[in-house]
Coordinates of C-alpha atoms in Angstrom, one line a residue:
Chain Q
X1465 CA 0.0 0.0 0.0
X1466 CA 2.1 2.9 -1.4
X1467 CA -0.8 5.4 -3.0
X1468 CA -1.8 8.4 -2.3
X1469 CA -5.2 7.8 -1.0
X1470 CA -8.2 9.2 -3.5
X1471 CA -9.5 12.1 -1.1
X1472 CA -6.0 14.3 -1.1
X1473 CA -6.3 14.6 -4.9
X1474 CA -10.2 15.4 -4.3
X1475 CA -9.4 18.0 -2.0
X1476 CA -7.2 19.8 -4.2
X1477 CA -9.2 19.5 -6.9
X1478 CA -12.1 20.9 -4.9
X1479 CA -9.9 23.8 -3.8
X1480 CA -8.8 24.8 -7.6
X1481 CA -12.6 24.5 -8.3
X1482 CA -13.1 27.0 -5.6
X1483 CA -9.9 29.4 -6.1
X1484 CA -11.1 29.3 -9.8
X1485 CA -14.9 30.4 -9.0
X1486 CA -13.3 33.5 -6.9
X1487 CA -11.3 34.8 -9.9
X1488 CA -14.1 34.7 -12.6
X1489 CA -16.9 36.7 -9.6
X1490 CA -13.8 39.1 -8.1
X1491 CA -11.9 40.5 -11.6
X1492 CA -12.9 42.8 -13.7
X1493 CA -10.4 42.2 -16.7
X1494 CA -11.5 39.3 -19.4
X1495 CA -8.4 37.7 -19.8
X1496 CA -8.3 37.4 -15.5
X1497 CA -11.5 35.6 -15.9
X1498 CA -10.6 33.4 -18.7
X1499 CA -7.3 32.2 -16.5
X1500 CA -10.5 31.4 -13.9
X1501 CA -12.0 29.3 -16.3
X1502 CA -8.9 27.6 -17.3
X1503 CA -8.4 26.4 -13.4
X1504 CA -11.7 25.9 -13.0
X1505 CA -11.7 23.1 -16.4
X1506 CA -8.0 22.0 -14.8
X1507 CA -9.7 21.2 -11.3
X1508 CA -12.2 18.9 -12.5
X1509 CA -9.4 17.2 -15.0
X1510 CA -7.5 16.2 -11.9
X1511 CA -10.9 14.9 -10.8
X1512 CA -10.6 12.6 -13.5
X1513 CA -7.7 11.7 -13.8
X1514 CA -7.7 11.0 -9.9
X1515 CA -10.4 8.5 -10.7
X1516 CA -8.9 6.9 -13.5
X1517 CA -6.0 5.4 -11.3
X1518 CA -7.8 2.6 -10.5
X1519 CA -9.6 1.5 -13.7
X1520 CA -7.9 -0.6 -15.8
X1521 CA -9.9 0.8 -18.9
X1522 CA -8.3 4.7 -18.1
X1523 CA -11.6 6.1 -19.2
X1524 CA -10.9 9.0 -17.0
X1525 CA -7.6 9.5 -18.5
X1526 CA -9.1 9.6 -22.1
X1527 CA -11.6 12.0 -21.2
X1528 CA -9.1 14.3 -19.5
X1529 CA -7.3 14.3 -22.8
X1530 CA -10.3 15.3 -24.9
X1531 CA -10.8 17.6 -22.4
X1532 CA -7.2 18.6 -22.6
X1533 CA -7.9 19.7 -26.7
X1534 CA -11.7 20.9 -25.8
X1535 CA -9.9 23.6 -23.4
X1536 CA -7.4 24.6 -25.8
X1537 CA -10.0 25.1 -28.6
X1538 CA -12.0 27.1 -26.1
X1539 CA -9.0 29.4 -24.6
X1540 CA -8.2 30.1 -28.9
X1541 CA -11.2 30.9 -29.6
X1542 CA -12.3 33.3 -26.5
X1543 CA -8.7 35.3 -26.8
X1544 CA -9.4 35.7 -30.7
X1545 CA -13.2 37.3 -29.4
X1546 CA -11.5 39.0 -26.9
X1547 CA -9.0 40.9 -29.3
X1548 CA -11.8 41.9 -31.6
X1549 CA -13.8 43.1 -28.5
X1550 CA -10.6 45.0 -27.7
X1551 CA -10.7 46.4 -31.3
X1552 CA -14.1 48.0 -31.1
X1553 CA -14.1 49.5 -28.0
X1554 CA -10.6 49.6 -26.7
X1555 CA -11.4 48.4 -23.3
X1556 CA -12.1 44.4 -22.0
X1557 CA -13.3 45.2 -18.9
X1558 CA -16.6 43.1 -18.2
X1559 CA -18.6 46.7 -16.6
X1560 CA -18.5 48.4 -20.0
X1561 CA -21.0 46.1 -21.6
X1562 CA -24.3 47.0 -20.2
X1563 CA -27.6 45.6 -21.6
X1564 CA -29.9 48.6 -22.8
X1565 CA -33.5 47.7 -21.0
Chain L
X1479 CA 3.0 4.8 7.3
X1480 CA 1.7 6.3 4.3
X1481 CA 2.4 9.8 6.1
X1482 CA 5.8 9.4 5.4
X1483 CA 6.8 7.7 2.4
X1484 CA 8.6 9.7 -0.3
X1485 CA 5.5 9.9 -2.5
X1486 CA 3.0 12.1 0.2
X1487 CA 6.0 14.2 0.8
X1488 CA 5.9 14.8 -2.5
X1489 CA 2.5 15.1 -2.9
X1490 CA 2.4 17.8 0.2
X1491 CA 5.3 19.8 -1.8
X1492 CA 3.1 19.9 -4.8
X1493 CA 0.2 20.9 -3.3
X1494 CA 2.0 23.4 -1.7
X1495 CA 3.1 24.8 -5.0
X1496 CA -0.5 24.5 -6.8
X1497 CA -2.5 26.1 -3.9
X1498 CA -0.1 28.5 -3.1
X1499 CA 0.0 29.9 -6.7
X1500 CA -3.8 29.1 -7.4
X1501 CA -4.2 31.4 -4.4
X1502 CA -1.9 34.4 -5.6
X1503 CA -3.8 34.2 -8.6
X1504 CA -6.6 34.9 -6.6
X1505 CA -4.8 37.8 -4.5
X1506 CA -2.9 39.7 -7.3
X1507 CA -4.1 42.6 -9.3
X1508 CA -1.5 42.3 -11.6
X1509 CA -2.6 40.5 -15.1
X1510 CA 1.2 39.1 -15.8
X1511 CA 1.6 38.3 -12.2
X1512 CA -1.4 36.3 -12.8
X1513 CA 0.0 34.3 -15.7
X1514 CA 3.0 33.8 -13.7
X1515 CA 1.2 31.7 -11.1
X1516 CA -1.0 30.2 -13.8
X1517 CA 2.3 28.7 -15.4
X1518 CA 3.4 27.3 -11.4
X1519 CA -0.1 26.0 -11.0
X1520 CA 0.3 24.5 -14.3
X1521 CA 3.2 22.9 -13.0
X1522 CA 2.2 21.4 -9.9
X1523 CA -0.6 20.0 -11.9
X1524 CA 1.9 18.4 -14.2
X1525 CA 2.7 17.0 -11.0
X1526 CA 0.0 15.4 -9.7
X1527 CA -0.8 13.8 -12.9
X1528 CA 2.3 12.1 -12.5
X1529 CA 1.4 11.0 -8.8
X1530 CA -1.4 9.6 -10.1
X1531 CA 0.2 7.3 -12.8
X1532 CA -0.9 9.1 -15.7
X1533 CA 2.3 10.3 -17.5
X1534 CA 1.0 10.5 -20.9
X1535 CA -1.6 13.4 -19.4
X1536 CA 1.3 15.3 -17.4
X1537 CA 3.5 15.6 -20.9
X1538 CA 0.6 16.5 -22.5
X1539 CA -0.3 19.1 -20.4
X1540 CA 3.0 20.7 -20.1
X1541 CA 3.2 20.8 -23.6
X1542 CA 0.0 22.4 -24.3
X1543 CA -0.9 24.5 -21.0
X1544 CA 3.0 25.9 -20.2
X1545 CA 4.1 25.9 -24.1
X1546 CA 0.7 27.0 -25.9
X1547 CA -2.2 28.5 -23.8
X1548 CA 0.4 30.4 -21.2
X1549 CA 1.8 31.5 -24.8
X1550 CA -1.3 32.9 -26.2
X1551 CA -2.8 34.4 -22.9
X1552 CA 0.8 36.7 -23.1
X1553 CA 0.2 37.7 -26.7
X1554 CA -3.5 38.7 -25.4
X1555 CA -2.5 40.4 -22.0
X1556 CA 0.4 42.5 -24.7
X1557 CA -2.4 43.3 -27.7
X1558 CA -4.8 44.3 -25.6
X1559 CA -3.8 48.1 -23.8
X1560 CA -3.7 46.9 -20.2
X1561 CA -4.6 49.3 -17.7
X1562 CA -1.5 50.7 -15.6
X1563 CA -1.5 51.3 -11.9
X1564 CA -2.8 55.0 -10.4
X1565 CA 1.1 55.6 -9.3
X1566 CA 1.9 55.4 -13.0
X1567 CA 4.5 52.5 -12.9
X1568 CA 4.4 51.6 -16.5
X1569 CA 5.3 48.1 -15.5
X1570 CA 2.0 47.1 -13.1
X1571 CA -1.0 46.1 -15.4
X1572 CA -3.8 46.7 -12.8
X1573 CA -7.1 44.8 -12.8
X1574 CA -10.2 45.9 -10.5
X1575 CA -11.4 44.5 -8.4
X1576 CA -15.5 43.9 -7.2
X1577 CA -17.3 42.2 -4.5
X1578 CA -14.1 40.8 -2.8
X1579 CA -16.4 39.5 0.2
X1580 CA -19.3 37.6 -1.6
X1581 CA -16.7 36.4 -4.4
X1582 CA -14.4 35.1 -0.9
X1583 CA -17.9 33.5 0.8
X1584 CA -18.9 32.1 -2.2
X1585 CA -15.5 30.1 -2.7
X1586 CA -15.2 29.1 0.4
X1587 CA -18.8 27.5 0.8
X1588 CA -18.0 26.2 -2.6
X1589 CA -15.0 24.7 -1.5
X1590 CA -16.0 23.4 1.9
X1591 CA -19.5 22.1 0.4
X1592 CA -17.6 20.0 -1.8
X1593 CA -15.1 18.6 0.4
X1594 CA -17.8 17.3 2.9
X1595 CA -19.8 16.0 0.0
X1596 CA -16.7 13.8 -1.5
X1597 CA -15.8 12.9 2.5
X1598 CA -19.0 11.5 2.7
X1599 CA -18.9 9.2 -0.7
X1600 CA -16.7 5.3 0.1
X1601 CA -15.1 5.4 -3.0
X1602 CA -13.2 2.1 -4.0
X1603 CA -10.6 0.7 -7.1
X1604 CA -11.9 -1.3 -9.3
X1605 CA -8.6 -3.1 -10.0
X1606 CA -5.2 -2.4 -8.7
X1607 CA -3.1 0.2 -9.8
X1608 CA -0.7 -0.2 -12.2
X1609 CA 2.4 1.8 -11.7
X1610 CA 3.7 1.3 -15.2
X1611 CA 2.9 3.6 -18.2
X1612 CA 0.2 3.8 -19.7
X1613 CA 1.2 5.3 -23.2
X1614 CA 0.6 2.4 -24.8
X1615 CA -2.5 1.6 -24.0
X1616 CA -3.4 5.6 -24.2
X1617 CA -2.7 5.1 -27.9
X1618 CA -4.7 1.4 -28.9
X1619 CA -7.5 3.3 -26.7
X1620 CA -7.2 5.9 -29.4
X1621 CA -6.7 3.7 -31.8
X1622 CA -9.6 1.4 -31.2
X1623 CA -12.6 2.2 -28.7
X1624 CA -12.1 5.9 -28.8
X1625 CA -11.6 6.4 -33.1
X1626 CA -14.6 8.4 -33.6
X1627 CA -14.2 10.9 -30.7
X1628 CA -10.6 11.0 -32.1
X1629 CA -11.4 11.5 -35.1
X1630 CA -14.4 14.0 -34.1
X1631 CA -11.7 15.7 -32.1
X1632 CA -9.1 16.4 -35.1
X1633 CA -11.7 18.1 -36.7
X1634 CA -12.7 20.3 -33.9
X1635 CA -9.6 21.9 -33.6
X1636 CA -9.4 22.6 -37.3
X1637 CA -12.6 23.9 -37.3
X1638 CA -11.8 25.8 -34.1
X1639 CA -8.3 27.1 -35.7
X1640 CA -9.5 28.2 -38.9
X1641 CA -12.5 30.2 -36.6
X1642 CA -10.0 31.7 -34.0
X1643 CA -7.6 32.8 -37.2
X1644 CA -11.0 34.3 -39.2
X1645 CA -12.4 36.2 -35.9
X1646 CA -8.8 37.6 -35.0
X1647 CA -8.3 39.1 -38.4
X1648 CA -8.7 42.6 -38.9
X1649 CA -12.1 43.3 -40.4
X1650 CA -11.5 46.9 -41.6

């Protein structure tokens, strides 16, 4: 019995989750919030990973790597909308938009 | 004693290194500050992956998170005009800040909400661990159970490539 037992790897994952929740409600700056969502996505990998130590199948670890690609997609994309948004109105904070009721 | 086998101390030092950095994420105002700590949390995830037996995930994620996303989140803190501090440092990109006290109550219910919930679970193995790698089998996976989502997968990122290239150019 030489392993890390399941719940330590839980906890930090939980604690990512968490740290990663605080950035995206406390920053005002896009690409803050986008680092946010990145730990957030990287907290629930471990997750799965974590899980996928003892399966002999390594779903988990498959999924983590489609999630791996499905992140990096996702980080491209949002900068590339980020840059335009920087474009037009030559500020990304997230209080300039405001809906017009 | 698990406690003090070579692999927990390890573990302790990592977690040290991914909270800790996770956290001054968290505390900085400073955007490349920010990315600095993203890249050590980045790291110490690196890490754990390899804790948990799953090398093929740890190089992959070195390689893409610390060589291409900490990459691209640079060129988009540098093309974007950052905000500089009131004492006019040019050097300190300043972020604000709102709601420190929910955001704080918020991710500490969060996090303490889900630490009781996965204490209360029994979870078990369903076989023993295997401490060798698991490339191999990473790649017949790919190969054979998991071709269409691989396939599907290729053609995301092309798709997603060729959209992040068209939405980045410069429409004037």
């Amino acid at each position: 019995m030489n392993e890390i037992p399941l719940i330590f790897f839980l906890w930090v994952g939980a604690f990512l989750f968490a740290t990663g929740l605080s950035i995206i409600l406390i920053k005002r700056n896009v690409i803050f919030v986008l680092m946010g969502v990145e730990l957030m996505l990287n907290a629930a990998n471990l997750n799965l990973i974590a899980f996928s130590r003892g399966d002999d199948q390594n779903q988990g670890l498959m999924m983590g790597l489609f999630v791996l690609v499905i992140g990096v997609c996702e980080m491209s994309i949002a900068l590339a909308i980020i840059l335009q948004v920087y474009r037009r109105f030559k500020k990304i904070d997230i209080d300039q938009f405001q809906s017009r009721n | 004693m698990i406690m003090n086998s070579p692999l927990m101390i390890g573990f302790l030092a990592l977690t040290v290194l991914t909270c800790g950095s996770a956290f001054l994420m968290l505390w900085t105002k400073n955007v490349l500050h920010a990315a600095l700590a993203m890249f050590m949390t980045m790291l110490g995830l690196a890490g754990f992956y390899v804790l948990a037996f799953a090398d093929v995930m740890a190089v992959s994620h070195l390689m893409i998170y610390v060589g291409g996303v900490l990459i691209l989140i640079l060129f988009g803190i540098m093309m974007t005009g950052q905000r500089t501090s009131k004492t006019g440092q040019t050097n300190e990109l300043f972020t604000e800040q709102k709601g420190r006290f929910w955001a704080f109550f918020i991710g500490l219910t969060v996090f303490f909400g889900l630490s009781w919930l996965l204490g209360q679970q029994d979870f078990y193995a369903f076989s023993d661990m295997d401490q060798q790698s698991k490339l191999g089998r990473v790649g017949l996976s790919f190969m054979l159970e998991y071709s269409f989502p691989f396939e599907l997968t290729g053609v995301f990122l092309l798709i997603a490539l060729v959209g992040a290239t068209y939405i980045a150019k410069n429409h004037e």
